[in-house]
Coordinates of C-alpha atoms and ligand atoms in Angstrom, one line a residue:
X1 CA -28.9 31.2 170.0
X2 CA -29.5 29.0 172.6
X3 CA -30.6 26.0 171.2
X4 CA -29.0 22.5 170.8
X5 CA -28.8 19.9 167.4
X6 CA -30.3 16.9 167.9
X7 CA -27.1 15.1 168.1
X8 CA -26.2 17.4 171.2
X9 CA -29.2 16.8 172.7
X10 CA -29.1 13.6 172.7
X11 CA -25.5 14.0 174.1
X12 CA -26.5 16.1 177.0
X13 CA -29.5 14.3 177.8
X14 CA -27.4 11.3 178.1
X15 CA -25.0 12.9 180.2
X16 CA -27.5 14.3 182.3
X17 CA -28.5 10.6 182.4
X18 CA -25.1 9.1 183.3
X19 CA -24.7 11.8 186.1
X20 CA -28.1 11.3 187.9
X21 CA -27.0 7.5 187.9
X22 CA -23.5 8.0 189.3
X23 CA -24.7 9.8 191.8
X24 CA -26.8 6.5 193.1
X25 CA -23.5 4.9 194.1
X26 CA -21.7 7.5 195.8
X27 CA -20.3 6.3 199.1
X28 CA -16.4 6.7 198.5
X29 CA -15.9 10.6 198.8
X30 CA -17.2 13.0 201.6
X31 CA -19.6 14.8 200.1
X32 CA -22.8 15.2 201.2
X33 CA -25.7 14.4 198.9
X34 CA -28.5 15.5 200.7
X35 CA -29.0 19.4 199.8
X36 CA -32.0 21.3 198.2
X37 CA -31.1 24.3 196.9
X38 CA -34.2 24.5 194.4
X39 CA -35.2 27.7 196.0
X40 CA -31.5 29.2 194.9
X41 CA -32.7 28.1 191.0
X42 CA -33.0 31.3 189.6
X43 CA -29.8 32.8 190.9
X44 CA -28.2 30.9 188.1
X45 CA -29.3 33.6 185.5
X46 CA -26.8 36.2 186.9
X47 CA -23.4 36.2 186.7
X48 CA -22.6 37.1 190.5
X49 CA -19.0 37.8 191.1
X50 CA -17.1 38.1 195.0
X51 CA -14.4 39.4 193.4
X52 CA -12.1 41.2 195.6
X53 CA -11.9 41.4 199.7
X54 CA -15.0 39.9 201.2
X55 CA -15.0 42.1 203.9
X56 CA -14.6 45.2 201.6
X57 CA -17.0 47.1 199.0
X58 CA -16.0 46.9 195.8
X59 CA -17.6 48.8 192.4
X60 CA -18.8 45.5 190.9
X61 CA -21.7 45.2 193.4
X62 CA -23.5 42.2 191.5
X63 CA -22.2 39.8 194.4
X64 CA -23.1 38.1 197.4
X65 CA -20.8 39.8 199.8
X66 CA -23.7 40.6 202.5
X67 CA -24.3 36.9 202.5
X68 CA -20.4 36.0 202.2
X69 CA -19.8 38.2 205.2
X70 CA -22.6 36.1 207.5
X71 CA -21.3 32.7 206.6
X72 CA -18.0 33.9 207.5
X73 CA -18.8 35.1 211.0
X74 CA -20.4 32.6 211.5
X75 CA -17.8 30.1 211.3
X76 CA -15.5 32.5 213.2
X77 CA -18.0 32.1 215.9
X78 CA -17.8 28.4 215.0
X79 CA -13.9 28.3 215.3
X80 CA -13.7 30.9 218.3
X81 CA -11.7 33.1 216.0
X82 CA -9.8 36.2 218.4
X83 CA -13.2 38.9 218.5
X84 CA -11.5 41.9 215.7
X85 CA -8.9 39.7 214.6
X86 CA -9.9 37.3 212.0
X87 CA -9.9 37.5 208.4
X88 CA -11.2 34.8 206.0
X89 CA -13.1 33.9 202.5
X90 CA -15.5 31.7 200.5
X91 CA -12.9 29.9 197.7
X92 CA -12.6 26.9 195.5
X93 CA -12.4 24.4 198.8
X94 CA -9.9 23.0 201.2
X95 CA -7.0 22.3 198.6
X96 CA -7.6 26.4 198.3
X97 CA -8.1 27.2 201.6
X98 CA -4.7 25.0 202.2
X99 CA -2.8 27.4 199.3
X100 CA -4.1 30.5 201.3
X101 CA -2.4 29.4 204.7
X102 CA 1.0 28.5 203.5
X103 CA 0.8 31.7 201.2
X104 CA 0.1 33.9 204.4
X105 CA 2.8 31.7 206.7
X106 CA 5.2 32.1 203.9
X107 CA 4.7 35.7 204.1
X108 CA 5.4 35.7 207.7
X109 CA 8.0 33.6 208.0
X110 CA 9.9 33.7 204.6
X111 CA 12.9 31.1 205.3
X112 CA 9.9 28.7 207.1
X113 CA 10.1 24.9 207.0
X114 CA 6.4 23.0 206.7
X115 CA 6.1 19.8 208.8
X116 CA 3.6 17.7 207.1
X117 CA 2.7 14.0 207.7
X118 CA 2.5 11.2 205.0
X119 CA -1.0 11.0 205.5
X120 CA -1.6 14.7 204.3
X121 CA -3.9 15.9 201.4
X122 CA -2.0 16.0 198.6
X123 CA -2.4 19.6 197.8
X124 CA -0.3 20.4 200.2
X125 CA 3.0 18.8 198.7
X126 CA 1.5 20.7 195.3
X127 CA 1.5 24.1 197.3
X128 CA 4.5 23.9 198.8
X129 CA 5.8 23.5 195.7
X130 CA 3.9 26.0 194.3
X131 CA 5.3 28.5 197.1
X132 CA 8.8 26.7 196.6
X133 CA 9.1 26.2 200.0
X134 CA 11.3 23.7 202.1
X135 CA 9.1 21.1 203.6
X136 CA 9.7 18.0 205.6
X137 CA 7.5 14.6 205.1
X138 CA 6.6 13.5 208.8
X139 CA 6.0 9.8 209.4
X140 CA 2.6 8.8 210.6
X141 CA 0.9 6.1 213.1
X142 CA -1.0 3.1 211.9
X143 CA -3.5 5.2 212.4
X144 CA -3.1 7.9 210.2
X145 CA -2.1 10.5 213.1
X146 CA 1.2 12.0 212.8
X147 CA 4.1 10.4 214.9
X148 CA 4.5 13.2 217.4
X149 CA 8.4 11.4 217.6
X150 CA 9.2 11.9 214.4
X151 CA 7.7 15.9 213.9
X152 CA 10.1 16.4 217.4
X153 CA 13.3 15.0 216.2
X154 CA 13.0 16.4 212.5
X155 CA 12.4 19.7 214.5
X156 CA 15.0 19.8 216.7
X157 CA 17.4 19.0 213.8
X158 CA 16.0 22.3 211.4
X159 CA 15.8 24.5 214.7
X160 CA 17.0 27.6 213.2
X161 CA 14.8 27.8 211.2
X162 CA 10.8 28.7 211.6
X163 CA 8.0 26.3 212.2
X164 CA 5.2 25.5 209.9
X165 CA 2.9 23.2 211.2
X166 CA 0.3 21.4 208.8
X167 CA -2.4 19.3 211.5
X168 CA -4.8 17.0 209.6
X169 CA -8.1 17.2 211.2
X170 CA -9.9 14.4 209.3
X171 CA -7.3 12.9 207.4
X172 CA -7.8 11.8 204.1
X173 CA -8.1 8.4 204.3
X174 CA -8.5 7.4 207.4
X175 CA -9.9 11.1 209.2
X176 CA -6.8 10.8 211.7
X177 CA -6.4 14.1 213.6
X178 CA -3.3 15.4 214.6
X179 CA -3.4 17.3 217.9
X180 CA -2.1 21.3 217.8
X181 CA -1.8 20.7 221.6
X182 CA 0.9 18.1 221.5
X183 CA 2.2 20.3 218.4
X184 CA 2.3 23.1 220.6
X185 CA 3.6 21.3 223.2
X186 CA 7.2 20.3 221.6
X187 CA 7.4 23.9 220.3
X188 CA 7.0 24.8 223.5
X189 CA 9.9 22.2 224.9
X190 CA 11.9 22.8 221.8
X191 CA 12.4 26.3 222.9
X192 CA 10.5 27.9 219.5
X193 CA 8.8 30.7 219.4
X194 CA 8.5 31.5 215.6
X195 CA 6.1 29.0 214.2
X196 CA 2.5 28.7 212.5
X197 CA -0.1 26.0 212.6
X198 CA -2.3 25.4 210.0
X199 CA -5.5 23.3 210.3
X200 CA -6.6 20.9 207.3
X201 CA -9.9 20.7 208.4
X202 CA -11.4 19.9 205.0
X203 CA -13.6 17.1 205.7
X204 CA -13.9 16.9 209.7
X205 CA -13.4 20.4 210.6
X206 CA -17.5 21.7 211.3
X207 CA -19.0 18.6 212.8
X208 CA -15.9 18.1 215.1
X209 CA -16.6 21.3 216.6
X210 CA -20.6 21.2 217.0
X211 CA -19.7 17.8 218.6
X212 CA -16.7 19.1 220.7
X213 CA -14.6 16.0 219.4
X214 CA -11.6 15.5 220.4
X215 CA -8.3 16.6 219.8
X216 CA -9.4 20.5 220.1
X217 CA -8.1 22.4 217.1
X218 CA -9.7 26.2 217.2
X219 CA -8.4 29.4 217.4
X220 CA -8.5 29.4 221.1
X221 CA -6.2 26.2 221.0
X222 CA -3.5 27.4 218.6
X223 CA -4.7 27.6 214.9
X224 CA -3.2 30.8 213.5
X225 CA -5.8 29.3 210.4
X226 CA -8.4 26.8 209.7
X227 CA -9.5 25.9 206.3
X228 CA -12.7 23.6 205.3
X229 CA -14.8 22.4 202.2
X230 CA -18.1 23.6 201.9
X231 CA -19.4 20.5 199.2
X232 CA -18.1 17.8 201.5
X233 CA -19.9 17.7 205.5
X234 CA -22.6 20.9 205.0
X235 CA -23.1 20.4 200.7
X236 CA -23.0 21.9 197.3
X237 CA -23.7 21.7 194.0
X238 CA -20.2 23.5 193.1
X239 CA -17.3 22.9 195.0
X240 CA -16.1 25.4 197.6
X241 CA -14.8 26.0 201.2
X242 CA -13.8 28.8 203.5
X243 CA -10.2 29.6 204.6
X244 CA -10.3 31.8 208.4
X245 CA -7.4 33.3 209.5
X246 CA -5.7 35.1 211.9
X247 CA -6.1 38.9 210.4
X248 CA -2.8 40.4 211.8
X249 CA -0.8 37.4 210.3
X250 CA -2.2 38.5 206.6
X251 CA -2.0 42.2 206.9
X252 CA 0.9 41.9 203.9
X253 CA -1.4 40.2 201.4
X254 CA -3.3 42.7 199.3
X255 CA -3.1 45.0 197.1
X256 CA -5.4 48.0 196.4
X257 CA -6.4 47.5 192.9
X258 CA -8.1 50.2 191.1
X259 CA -9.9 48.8 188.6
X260 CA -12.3 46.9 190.8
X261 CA -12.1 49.3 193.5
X262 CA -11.2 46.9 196.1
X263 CA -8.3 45.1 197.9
X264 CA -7.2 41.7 196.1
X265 CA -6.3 39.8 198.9
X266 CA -7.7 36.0 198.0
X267 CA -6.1 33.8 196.0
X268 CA -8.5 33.9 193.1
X269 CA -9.4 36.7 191.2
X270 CA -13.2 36.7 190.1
X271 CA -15.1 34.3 192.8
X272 CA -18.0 32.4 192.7
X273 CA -21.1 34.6 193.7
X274 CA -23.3 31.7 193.7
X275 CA -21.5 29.3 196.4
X276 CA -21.8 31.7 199.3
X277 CA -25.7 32.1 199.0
X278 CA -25.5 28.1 199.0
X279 CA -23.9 27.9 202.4
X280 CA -25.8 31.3 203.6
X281 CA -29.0 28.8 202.8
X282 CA -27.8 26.1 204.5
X283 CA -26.8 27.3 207.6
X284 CA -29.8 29.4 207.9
X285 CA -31.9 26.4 207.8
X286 CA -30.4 24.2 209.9
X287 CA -28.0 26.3 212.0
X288 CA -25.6 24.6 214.6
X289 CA -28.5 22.3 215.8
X290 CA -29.4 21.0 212.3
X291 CA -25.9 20.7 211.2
X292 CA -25.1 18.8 214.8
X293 CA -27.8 16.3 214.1
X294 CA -26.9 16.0 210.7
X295 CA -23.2 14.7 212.1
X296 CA -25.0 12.3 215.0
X297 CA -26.4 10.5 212.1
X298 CA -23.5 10.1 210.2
X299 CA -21.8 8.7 213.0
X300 CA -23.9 6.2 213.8
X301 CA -24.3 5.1 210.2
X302 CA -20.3 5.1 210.3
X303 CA -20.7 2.7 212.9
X304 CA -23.3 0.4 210.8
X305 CA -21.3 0.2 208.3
X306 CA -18.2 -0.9 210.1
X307 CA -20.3 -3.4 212.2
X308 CA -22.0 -4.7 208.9
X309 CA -18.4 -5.3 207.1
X310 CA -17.2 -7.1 210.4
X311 CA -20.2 -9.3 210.0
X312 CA -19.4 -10.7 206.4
X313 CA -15.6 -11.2 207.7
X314 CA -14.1 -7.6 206.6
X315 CA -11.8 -6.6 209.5
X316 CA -13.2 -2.8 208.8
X317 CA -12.4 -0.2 211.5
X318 CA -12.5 3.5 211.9
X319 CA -10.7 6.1 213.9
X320 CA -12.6 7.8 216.8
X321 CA -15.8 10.1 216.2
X322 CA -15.1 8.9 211.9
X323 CA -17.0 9.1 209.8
X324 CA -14.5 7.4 207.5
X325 CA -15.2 3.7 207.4
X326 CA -11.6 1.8 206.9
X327 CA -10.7 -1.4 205.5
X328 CA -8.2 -3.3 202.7
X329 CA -7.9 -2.2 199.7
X330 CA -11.1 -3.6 197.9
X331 CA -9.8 -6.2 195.0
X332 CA -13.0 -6.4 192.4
X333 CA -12.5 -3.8 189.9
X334 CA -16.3 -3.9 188.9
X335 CA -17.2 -3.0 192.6
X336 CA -14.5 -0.3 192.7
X337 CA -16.0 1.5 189.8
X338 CA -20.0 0.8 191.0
X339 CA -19.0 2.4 194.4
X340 CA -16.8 4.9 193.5
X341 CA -14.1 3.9 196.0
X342 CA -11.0 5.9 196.6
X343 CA -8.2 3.2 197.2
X344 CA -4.4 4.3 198.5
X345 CA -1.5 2.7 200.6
X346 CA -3.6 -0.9 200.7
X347 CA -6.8 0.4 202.3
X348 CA -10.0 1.6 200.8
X349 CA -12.8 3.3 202.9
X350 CA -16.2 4.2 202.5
X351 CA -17.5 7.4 204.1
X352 CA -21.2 8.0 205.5
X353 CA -21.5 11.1 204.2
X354 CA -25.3 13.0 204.9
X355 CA -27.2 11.6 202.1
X356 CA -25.1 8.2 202.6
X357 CA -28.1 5.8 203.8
X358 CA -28.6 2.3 205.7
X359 CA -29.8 0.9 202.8
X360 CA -26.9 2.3 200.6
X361 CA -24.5 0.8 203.2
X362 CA -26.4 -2.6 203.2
X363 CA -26.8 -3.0 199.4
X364 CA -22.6 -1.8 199.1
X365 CA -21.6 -4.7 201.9
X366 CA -24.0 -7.2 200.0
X367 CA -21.9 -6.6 197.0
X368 CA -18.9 -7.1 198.8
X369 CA -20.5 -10.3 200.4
X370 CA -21.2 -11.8 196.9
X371 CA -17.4 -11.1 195.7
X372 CA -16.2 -12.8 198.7
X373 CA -18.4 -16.0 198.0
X374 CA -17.6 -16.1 195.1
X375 CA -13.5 -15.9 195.3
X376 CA -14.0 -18.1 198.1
X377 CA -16.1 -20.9 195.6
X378 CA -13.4 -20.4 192.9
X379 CA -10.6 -21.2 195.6
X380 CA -12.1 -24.4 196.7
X381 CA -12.4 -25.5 192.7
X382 CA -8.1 -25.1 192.6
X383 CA -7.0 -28.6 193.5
Ligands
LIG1 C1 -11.0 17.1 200.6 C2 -9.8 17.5 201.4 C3 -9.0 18.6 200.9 C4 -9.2 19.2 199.6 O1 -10.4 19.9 199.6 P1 -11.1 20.3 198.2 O2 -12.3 21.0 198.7 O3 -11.3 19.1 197.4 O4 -10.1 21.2 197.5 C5 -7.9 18.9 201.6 N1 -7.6 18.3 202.8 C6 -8.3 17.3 203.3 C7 -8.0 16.7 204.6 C8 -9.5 16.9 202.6 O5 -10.2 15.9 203.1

């Protein structure tokens, strides 16, 4: 049954070609390229399913729900989640995790606005829409924070109705980080009490709390939830991330559901079984200390690679503790495609990613060198 034609083979193994080379040139997305999951291999013969509550039994048992349940508590430990009173799961990723909180803040506060700045992932304007909620587009800095001004004044003018706060920790393009402490701050002045943070923390969120960066954004300092990506900093074949949240603020999502003898409270029905034995296997090898010089690295190749576009005249820059390398919008189409560069609002970025090397960094600013003689050559020939 399971055999190809030769014209399908020679499709696939083309493909298969094609991907392996893509992956060469793969500096312009966060996601880490340095995993070996080869010991995982023969999980792929079984259809594991998490369908259902992760913290719950359910009849279909051919899961990963033991292993779920470690990687979870152990980024509630990460996050400083309240001891007894956090809930969370392994989904899809952050644009996922993202859905999840403003499904659960809806829930709580049914008439809420959601603040979100201009600089936001852009599943968020797709799940507020989704959720049909009222939102309000917050202005940002140059760079890429949210203008704390702006968030106040639109505020003040909606006071009536409840707060819900989206904080970017790692922007998108330029891995800005709004602080929930200011956030909290103008609540605070603005006389609210009925409000919600939610913490993008997609990209930035793990190694900005191994490293203790700064702005603080845990549990402890406000979040009522977090969400990350588990393919971008820690790595995976298949996409997926990890929403945490608050458990008493989700305690109206779910519904006991007989058929799979369980409580559907995620977003997705059937889950993937495979992606939580991926992160169970990566943080069991390198644990908080592998993980932590995993970011160290990236950081200082963050800081190569800004250095090394300076050098050849690029005015490159990055935000503090980025790993997000900024700089205008690259020009040559050809070296847009090679490097796979994401390109928005003028400015393209690199981003060292685990797996991103020196020598990738080097051979991607020598590229950029030789477009920028050569423009420079052709200038000189217009009379
Ligand atoms: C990547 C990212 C997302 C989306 O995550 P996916 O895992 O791709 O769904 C959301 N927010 C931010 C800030 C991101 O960097």
């Amino acid at each position: 049954m399971y055999t190809l034609s030769p014209f399908d083979q020679d499709k696939l193994s083309n493909y298969m070609h094609k991907a392996f080379d893509r992956a060469k040139n793969f500096i312009g997305y966060p996601i880490a390229q340095d995993f070996d999951y080869a010991l995982l291999y023969p999980l792929l013969k079984l259809p594991l399913n998490n369908i259902g509550d992760p913290l719950l039994s359910s009849t279909y048992d051919l899961s990963s729900r033991e292993m779920e349940k470690e990687v979870l508590a152990f980024f509630a430990d990460l996050f400083r989640a309240p001891e007894n009173n956090w809930w969370g799961y392994i989904n899809n990723g952050g644009s996922e995790g993202n859905l999840y909180a403003l499904y659960a803040a809806r829930e709580l506060y049914a008439n809420g606005v959601v603040y979100y700045s201009d600089a936001t992932h852009y599943s968020i304007q797709k799940n507020i829409k989704l959720l049909n909620m009222e939102s309000i587009q917050i202005r940002t800095q140059s760079t890429g924070e949210i203008d704390y001004e702006d968030l106040r004044k639109m505020i003040d003018f909606n006071r009536q109705k409840p707060v819900i706060l989206i904080a970017n920790i790692g922007s998108t393009m330029t891995e800005a980080k709004d602080d929930i402490t200011r956030y909290r701050r103008i609540m605070h002045e603005l006389r609210i009490d009925n409000y919600y943070i939610h913490c993008d923390a997609a990209l930035a969120g793990v190694y900005s709390m191994l490293l203790d960066l700064k702005p603080n954004f845990d549990f402890t300092f406000g979040a009522d939830s977090i969400s990350i990506s588990g393919h971008k900093f820690i790595g995976s074949p298949l996409p997926c991330g990890l929403v945490l949240i608050k458990k008493n603020h989700k305690d109206r999502i779910g519904r006991q559901v007989a058929y799979i003898g369980t409580i559907d409270t995620t977003i997705s029905g059937s889950r993937n079984g495979h992606t939580p034995v991926f992160l169970w296997y990566a943080m069991k090898c390198m644990g908080k200390e592998g993980f932590r010089e995993r970011a160290v690295a990236c950081l200082a190749n963050a800081e190569y690679a800004m250095k090394k576009l300076q050098e050849i005249g690029i005015p490159a820059w990055r935000n503090m503790d980025a790993m997000t390398v900024v700089f205008p919008a690259l020009r040559d189409k050809t070296l847009v495609e090679k490097w796979q560069i994401a390109t928005g609002g003028g400015i393209s970025h690199i981003i060292c990613m685990p797996g991103v090397t020196k020598e990738k960094i080097d051979e991607f600013v020598a590229d950029i060198a030789l477009f920028e003689q050569k423009e420079m050559e052709e200038e000189e020939l217009v009379p």
